[in-house]
Amino acid sequence: MRTLDSTTSLRIAVQKSGRLTEKTINLLEGIGFKFDDYKRSLLVKCLNFDVELLLIRDDDIPEYVEDGVCDLGFVGANVVEEDQAEVTILRGLNYGVCRLSLAAPKEDRLRKAEDFAGKRIATSYPGITRRYFETRGIDVSVITLSGSVEIAPRLEIADAISDLVSTGGTLKANGLEEVLNIFDSETQLIKTKKPLSEGKEELINRILQRIEGYQKAAKSRYIMMNAPGDSVPVIKKILPSLKSPTVMPLADNGMVAVHAVVPLSTFWDVMEQLKEAGATGIVMLPIESMIA
Ligand code: ATP
Ligand code: ZN
């Protein structure tokens, strides 16, 4: 029997306020979940599913999911790896993409892992950093800092750092050079290993399917164009990812409208080739979601 007890809701951990918050909420809204204002409360009810969000610091997410306080969590792979959390990684999500890199003052010209031997390395990721050097048998001293790691060399607290990088701008601004990437990260959807009710498992499968459709859609564009009817065979060849685009006759003699879905990665090449093949009035539209 279904109960209305709040503990039966599927509870999802989301970063309360930070780089992942908005993108995670956008993803959840994009797959059809509706929430009250998530900025006002720590526990946010979903209005149309038996789901609630727990908004917490990202560092706490793997542990909450491991302990089963939350059933799912959206968190950086860097945090999951740092904590060596006992959770199931359901899938990577292509946002919050960054890397944990070793960096040192430019003038020191460090180039490889061995060059860090005997150095003091400041980081907020002591676990990943230590393990990186341990597996290579290199002795370093790791200094744990909770923030502003990039200024540690200038303050002479450390000789080098191990820090998250996306563009590298912060490193450069601090006179540091990125030497080695030691861990690639992106946001992951993680799941507790604690046993869950059948209802929760079903809901998780639905969420996964919807995320798949949402991600596929984000990587695709819907294109529409007009073309002379006799160019359809050529156009079909240009759109290899689709066995059969939609072709509709137009009132104008000999003209057709062609509709198709194109992967974003090939979009511009395809556009140019279509123009050459005689297509006109090419319109591209984003796709909200795609179900296989
Ligand atoms: P919290 O208050 O939740 O502990 P935080 O300061 O630890 O927040 P943010 O800076 O918001 O965390 O980063 C959250 C996550 O965003 C990181 O753990 C990482 O997975 C990802 N991320 C992507 N790019 C970067 C970047 N350039 N620097 C730091 N984190 C990044
Ligand atoms: Zn954090």
Tab-separated table of C-alpha atoms and ligand atoms in Angstrom:
chain	number	residue	atom	x	y	z
A	1	MET	CA	0.000	0.000	0.000
A	2	ARG	CA	1.229	3.508	-0.778
A	3	THR	CA	1.657	5.780	2.175
A	4	LEU	CA	2.048	9.512	2.225
A	5	ASP	CA	4.895	9.342	4.731
A	6	SER	CA	7.594	11.742	3.548
A	7	THR	CA	10.283	9.062	3.945
A	8	THR	CA	8.748	7.212	0.985
A	9	SER	CA	9.586	10.041	-1.405
A	10	LEU	CA	12.590	9.518	-3.619
A	11	ARG	CA	15.104	11.889	-2.071
A	12	ILE	CA	17.672	13.512	-4.342
A	13	ALA	CA	20.730	15.407	-3.090
A	14	VAL	CA	21.600	18.566	-5.023
A	15	GLN	CA	24.296	21.169	-4.322
A	16	LYS	CA	22.677	23.989	-2.357
A	17	SER	CA	24.470	26.896	-3.911
A	18	GLY	CA	27.348	26.631	-6.324
A	19	ARG	CA	28.406	25.803	-9.837
A	20	LEU	CA	26.199	22.731	-10.150
A	21	THR	CA	22.999	24.053	-8.613
A	22	GLU	CA	21.367	25.835	-11.526
A	23	LYS	CA	22.403	23.278	-14.129
A	24	THR	CA	21.095	20.406	-12.010
A	25	ILE	CA	17.765	22.135	-11.386
A	26	ASN	CA	17.535	22.981	-15.107
A	27	LEU	CA	18.130	19.326	-15.941
A	28	LEU	CA	15.461	18.162	-13.487
A	29	GLU	CA	12.980	20.737	-14.791
A	30	GLY	CA	13.976	19.808	-18.336
A	31	ILE	CA	12.915	16.198	-17.722
A	32	GLY	CA	9.555	17.304	-16.426
A	33	PHE	CA	9.888	17.800	-12.668
A	34	LYS	CA	8.208	20.840	-11.174
A	35	PHE	CA	9.407	22.410	-7.929
A	36	ASP	CA	8.444	25.221	-5.635
A	37	ASP	CA	11.076	27.930	-5.255
A	38	TYR	CA	14.146	25.845	-4.477
A	39	LYS	CA	16.118	28.782	-3.131
A	40	ARG	CA	14.044	29.181	-0.017
A	41	SER	CA	14.220	25.813	1.636
A	42	LEU	CA	16.596	22.909	2.270
A	43	LEU	CA	14.031	20.276	1.503
A	44	VAL	CA	12.036	20.993	-1.647
A	45	LYS	CA	8.998	18.963	-2.647
A	46	CYS	CA	8.455	18.067	-6.244
A	47	LEU	CA	4.954	19.124	-7.251
A	48	ASN	CA	4.237	16.389	-9.783
A	49	PHE	CA	6.283	13.355	-8.656
A	50	ASP	CA	6.886	11.587	-5.343
A	51	VAL	CA	10.318	13.199	-5.171
A	52	GLU	CA	12.036	15.686	-2.899
A	53	LEU	CA	15.330	17.531	-3.210
A	54	LEU	CA	17.719	17.907	-0.309
A	55	LEU	CA	19.918	20.958	-0.907
A	56	ILE	CA	23.301	20.560	0.787
A	57	ARG	CA	27.014	21.301	0.303
A	58	ASP	CA	28.444	19.257	-2.529
A	59	ASP	CA	31.080	17.721	-0.206
A	60	ASP	CA	28.304	16.088	1.833
A	61	ILE	CA	26.470	14.533	-1.112
A	62	PRO	CA	28.414	11.233	-1.545
A	63	GLU	CA	28.115	10.453	2.164
A	64	TYR	CA	24.389	11.202	2.291
A	65	VAL	CA	23.861	8.898	-0.682
A	66	GLU	CA	26.150	6.204	0.719
A	67	ASP	CA	24.237	6.242	4.022
A	68	GLY	CA	20.885	6.117	2.237
A	69	VAL	CA	19.743	9.469	3.646
A	70	CYS	CA	19.339	10.362	-0.032
A	71	ASP	CA	18.541	7.820	-2.750
A	72	LEU	CA	20.190	9.758	-5.574
A	73	GLY	CA	22.664	12.609	-5.823
A	74	PHE	CA	24.022	14.962	-8.451
A	75	VAL	CA	27.672	15.665	-7.703
A	76	GLY	CA	31.076	16.097	-9.320
A	77	ALA	CA	33.055	12.916	-9.998
A	78	ASN	CA	35.919	14.690	-8.219
A	79	VAL	CA	33.980	14.664	-4.928
A	80	VAL	CA	32.875	11.028	-5.306
A	81	GLU	CA	36.457	9.990	-6.080
A	82	GLU	CA	37.926	12.070	-3.267
A	83	ASP	CA	35.607	10.418	-0.719
A	84	GLN	CA	35.946	6.936	-2.291
A	85	ALA	CA	32.235	6.780	-1.602
A	86	GLU	CA	30.494	3.407	-1.767
A	87	VAL	CA	27.782	4.429	-4.217
A	88	THR	CA	26.664	3.353	-7.678
A	89	ILE	CA	27.551	5.776	-10.452
A	90	LEU	CA	24.544	5.743	-12.781
A	91	ARG	CA	25.829	8.074	-15.462
A	92	GLY	CA	27.972	11.075	-16.321
A	93	LEU	CA	26.096	14.234	-17.196
A	94	ASN	CA	28.340	16.397	-19.399
A	95	TYR	CA	28.186	19.489	-17.220
A	96	GLY	CA	30.440	20.760	-14.448
A	97	VAL	CA	33.248	19.458	-16.635
A	98	CYS	CA	36.660	20.160	-15.125
A	99	ARG	CA	39.944	18.463	-14.271
A	100	LEU	CA	42.096	18.181	-11.188
A	101	SER	CA	45.523	19.396	-12.247
A	102	LEU	CA	48.931	19.809	-10.730
A	103	ALA	CA	50.229	23.327	-11.196
A	104	ALA	CA	53.368	25.147	-10.147
A	105	PRO	CA	54.933	28.598	-10.539
A	106	LYS	CA	55.806	29.066	-14.190
A	107	GLU	CA	59.463	29.759	-13.531
A	108	ASP	CA	59.927	26.409	-11.723
A	109	ARG	CA	59.409	24.570	-15.022
A	110	LEU	CA	58.024	21.370	-13.489
A	111	ARG	CA	57.045	18.987	-16.282
A	112	LYS	CA	56.308	15.486	-15.001
A	113	ALA	CA	55.135	13.680	-11.871
A	114	GLU	CA	58.730	12.963	-10.745
A	115	ASP	CA	59.498	16.695	-10.739
A	116	PHE	CA	57.117	17.046	-7.770
A	117	ALA	CA	59.187	14.702	-5.562
A	118	GLY	CA	59.836	16.272	-2.170
A	119	LYS	CA	57.527	19.229	-2.911
A	120	ARG	CA	54.747	20.597	-0.719
A	121	ILE	CA	51.474	20.455	-2.636
A	122	ALA	CA	48.462	22.446	-1.455
A	123	THR	CA	45.023	21.087	-2.378
A	124	SER	CA	41.391	20.691	-1.396
A	125	TYR	CA	41.644	17.159	-2.811
A	126	PRO	CA	44.224	15.449	-0.580
A	127	GLY	CA	42.819	11.972	-1.280
A	128	ILE	CA	43.077	12.008	-5.075
A	129	THR	CA	46.395	13.881	-4.960
A	130	ARG	CA	48.000	11.557	-2.419
A	131	ARG	CA	46.838	8.447	-4.257
A	132	TYR	CA	48.204	9.814	-7.542
A	133	PHE	CA	51.715	10.099	-6.116
A	134	GLU	CA	51.494	6.942	-3.983
A	135	THR	CA	50.715	4.738	-6.974
A	136	ARG	CA	53.818	6.160	-8.665
A	137	GLY	CA	56.008	5.745	-5.600
A	138	ILE	CA	56.760	9.470	-5.444
A	139	ASP	CA	57.137	11.137	-2.045
A	140	VAL	CA	55.370	14.479	-1.691
A	141	SER	CA	53.883	16.339	1.232
A	142	VAL	CA	50.228	17.163	0.762
A	143	ILE	CA	48.827	20.225	2.525
A	144	THR	CA	45.039	20.353	2.791
A	145	LEU	CA	43.414	23.759	2.273
A	146	SER	CA	39.683	24.322	1.986
A	147	GLY	CA	39.847	27.174	-0.517
A	148	SER	CA	41.981	29.723	-2.386
A	149	VAL	CA	44.516	27.014	-3.073
A	150	GLU	CA	45.953	28.979	-5.994
A	151	ILE	CA	47.591	31.580	-3.778
A	152	ALA	CA	49.436	29.025	-1.607
A	153	PRO	CA	52.704	29.134	-3.627
A	154	ARG	CA	52.819	32.953	-3.460
A	155	LEU	CA	52.260	32.786	0.289
A	156	GLU	CA	55.066	30.214	0.397
A	157	ILE	CA	52.799	27.751	2.176
A	158	ALA	CA	53.389	25.314	-0.678
A	159	ASP	CA	55.603	24.760	-3.722
A	160	ALA	CA	52.828	23.603	-5.995
A	161	ILE	CA	49.095	22.974	-6.006
A	162	SER	CA	46.575	20.380	-7.107
A	163	ASP	CA	43.358	22.164	-8.008
A	164	LEU	CA	40.246	22.041	-10.184
A	165	VAL	CA	40.658	23.729	-13.529
A	166	SER	CA	38.193	24.373	-16.310
A	167	THR	CA	39.677	27.112	-18.493
A	168	GLY	CA	42.977	27.604	-16.682
A	169	GLY	CA	42.363	31.353	-16.307
A	170	THR	CA	42.663	31.335	-12.507
A	171	LEU	CA	46.006	29.522	-12.665
A	172	LYS	CA	47.430	31.963	-15.185
A	173	ALA	CA	46.209	34.953	-13.199
A	174	ASN	CA	48.223	33.594	-10.276
A	175	GLY	CA	51.426	32.998	-12.229
A	176	LEU	CA	50.928	29.249	-12.212
A	177	GLU	CA	51.401	26.782	-15.015
A	178	GLU	CA	49.251	23.695	-15.434
A	179	VAL	CA	51.664	20.762	-15.472
A	180	LEU	CA	49.638	17.542	-15.324
A	181	ASN	CA	45.979	16.610	-15.385
A	182	ILE	CA	45.505	13.941	-12.705
A	183	PHE	CA	41.715	13.476	-12.784
A	184	ASP	CA	38.983	14.244	-15.341
A	185	SER	CA	35.646	15.188	-13.829
A	186	GLU	CA	32.053	15.891	-14.751
A	187	THR	CA	28.807	15.875	-12.813
A	188	GLN	CA	27.556	12.376	-12.084
A	189	LEU	CA	24.217	10.960	-11.057
A	190	ILE	CA	24.918	8.619	-8.151
A	191	LYS	CA	22.643	6.136	-6.399
A	192	THR	CA	22.676	4.583	-2.967
A	193	LYS	CA	23.648	0.925	-2.607
A	194	LYS	CA	21.033	0.527	0.129
A	195	PRO	CA	18.031	-1.512	-0.983
A	196	LEU	CA	15.172	0.577	-2.346
A	197	SER	CA	11.471	-0.096	-2.762
A	198	GLU	CA	10.210	-1.268	-6.142
A	199	GLY	CA	8.457	2.064	-6.590
A	200	LYS	CA	11.670	4.002	-6.099
A	201	GLU	CA	13.593	1.729	-8.466
A	202	GLU	CA	10.917	2.275	-11.116
A	203	LEU	CA	11.041	6.012	-10.657
A	204	ILE	CA	14.846	5.973	-10.928
A	205	ASN	CA	14.596	4.068	-14.211
A	206	ARG	CA	12.159	6.635	-15.511
A	207	ILE	CA	14.479	9.458	-14.486
A	208	LEU	CA	17.376	7.739	-16.275
A	209	GLN	CA	15.371	7.292	-19.453
A	210	ARG	CA	14.287	10.892	-19.420
A	211	ILE	CA	17.846	12.102	-18.825
A	212	GLU	CA	18.973	10.024	-21.792
A	213	GLY	CA	16.335	11.662	-24.002
A	214	TYR	CA	17.219	15.100	-22.689
A	215	GLN	CA	20.936	14.574	-23.354
A	216	LYS	CA	20.321	13.187	-26.817
A	217	ALA	CA	18.141	16.188	-27.597
A	218	ALA	CA	20.806	18.589	-26.359
A	219	LYS	CA	23.201	17.038	-28.856
A	220	SER	CA	20.785	17.236	-31.792
A	221	ARG	CA	19.027	19.860	-33.895
A	222	TYR	CA	15.829	19.637	-35.872
A	223	ILE	CA	16.284	21.073	-39.343
A	224	MET	CA	13.695	22.024	-41.947
A	225	MET	CA	14.358	23.123	-45.505
A	226	ASN	CA	12.837	23.436	-48.933
A	227	ALA	CA	14.504	21.703	-51.858
A	228	PRO	CA	13.888	20.725	-55.459
A	229	GLY	CA	12.295	17.266	-55.479
A	230	ASP	CA	15.035	15.803	-57.640
A	231	SER	CA	17.703	16.714	-55.057
A	232	VAL	CA	16.123	14.460	-52.409
A	233	PRO	CA	18.464	11.491	-53.080
A	234	VAL	CA	21.505	13.762	-52.600
A	235	ILE	CA	20.013	15.303	-49.463
A	236	LYS	CA	19.333	11.845	-48.042
A	237	LYS	CA	23.014	11.031	-48.492
A	238	ILE	CA	24.025	14.208	-46.664
A	239	LEU	CA	21.847	13.172	-43.721
A	240	PRO	CA	23.419	9.756	-43.111
A	241	SER	CA	22.393	9.532	-39.474
A	242	LEU	CA	18.779	9.285	-40.518
A	243	LYS	CA	17.492	6.431	-42.574
A	244	SER	CA	14.551	8.421	-43.730
A	245	PRO	CA	13.952	12.142	-43.300
A	246	THR	CA	10.398	13.418	-43.658
A	247	VAL	CA	9.773	14.662	-47.210
A	248	MET	CA	6.583	16.587	-48.013
A	249	PRO	CA	5.515	17.994	-51.387
A	250	LEU	CA	5.023	21.773	-51.542
A	251	ALA	CA	2.455	23.715	-53.568
A	252	ASP	CA	5.288	25.065	-55.749
A	253	ASN	CA	5.860	22.662	-58.585
A	254	GLY	CA	8.660	20.223	-58.023
A	255	MET	CA	9.587	21.557	-54.576
A	256	VAL	CA	9.534	19.554	-51.338
A	257	ALA	CA	9.981	20.315	-47.640
A	258	VAL	CA	12.506	18.103	-45.847
A	259	HIS	CA	12.564	17.707	-42.039
A	260	ALA	CA	15.309	15.839	-40.209
A	261	VAL	CA	17.227	15.501	-36.948
A	262	VAL	CA	20.954	16.149	-37.191
A	263	PRO	CA	23.681	15.638	-34.575
A	264	LEU	CA	24.979	19.000	-33.400
A	265	SER	CA	28.576	17.886	-33.963
A	266	THR	CA	28.049	17.678	-37.737
A	267	PHE	CA	25.509	20.468	-37.957
A	268	TRP	CA	27.521	23.142	-39.794
A	269	ASP	CA	29.027	20.700	-42.326
A	270	VAL	CA	25.573	19.362	-43.043
A	271	MET	CA	24.130	22.880	-43.462
A	272	GLU	CA	26.762	23.834	-46.021
A	273	GLN	CA	26.349	20.627	-47.991
A	274	LEU	CA	22.576	21.024	-47.999
A	275	LYS	CA	22.900	24.522	-49.430
A	276	GLU	CA	25.151	23.209	-52.153
A	277	ALA	CA	22.597	20.524	-52.926
A	278	GLY	CA	20.027	23.235	-53.589
A	279	ALA	CA	18.226	23.450	-50.247
A	280	THR	CA	16.823	26.870	-49.360
A	281	GLY	CA	15.193	28.402	-46.306
A	282	ILE	CA	17.067	26.090	-43.955
A	283	VAL	CA	15.731	26.490	-40.413
A	284	MET	CA	17.262	24.926	-37.336
A	285	LEU	CA	15.391	24.353	-34.092
A	286	PRO	CA	16.534	23.110	-30.699
A	287	ILE	CA	14.867	19.906	-29.497
A	288	GLU	CA	13.542	19.676	-25.968
A	289	SER	CA	13.608	15.920	-25.595
A	290	MET	CA	13.854	12.751	-27.677
A	291	ILE	CA	12.473	9.356	-26.797
A	292	ALA	CA	14.290	6.603	-28.669
B	1	ATP	P1	29.988	23.930	-1.632
B	1	ATP	O1	29.628	25.155	-0.888
B	1	ATP	O2	28.782	23.181	-2.107
B	1	ATP	O3	30.983	23.055	-0.919
B	1	ATP	P2	32.177	24.357	-3.537
B	1	ATP	O4	32.796	25.692	-3.377
B	1	ATP	O5	32.870	23.157	-3.010
B	1	ATP	O6	30.675	24.446	-3.004
B	1	ATP	P3	31.798	24.841	-6.403
B	1	ATP	O7	32.913	25.801	-6.620
B	1	ATP	O8	30.402	25.331	-6.550
B	1	ATP	O9	31.945	24.015	-5.047
B	1	ATP	O10	32.037	23.637	-7.429
B	1	ATP	C1	31.189	22.533	-7.437
B	1	ATP	C2	31.705	21.526	-8.444
B	1	ATP	O11	31.749	22.120	-9.741
B	1	ATP	C3	33.113	21.023	-8.240
B	1	ATP	O12	33.203	20.030	-7.248
B	1	ATP	C4	33.423	20.473	-9.626
B	1	ATP	O13	32.866	19.187	-9.774
B	1	ATP	C5	32.670	21.429	-10.555
B	1	ATP	N1	33.535	22.400	-11.276
B	1	ATP	C6	33.498	22.634	-12.626
B	1	ATP	N2	34.400	23.528	-12.992
B	1	ATP	C7	35.050	23.906	-11.912
B	1	ATP	C8	36.114	24.837	-11.661
B	1	ATP	N3	36.683	25.528	-12.618
B	1	ATP	N4	36.510	24.994	-10.391
B	1	ATP	C9	35.919	24.318	-9.402
B	1	ATP	N5	34.924	23.412	-9.594
B	1	ATP	C10	34.489	23.202	-10.819
B	2	ZN	ZN	32.362	21.834	-1.769
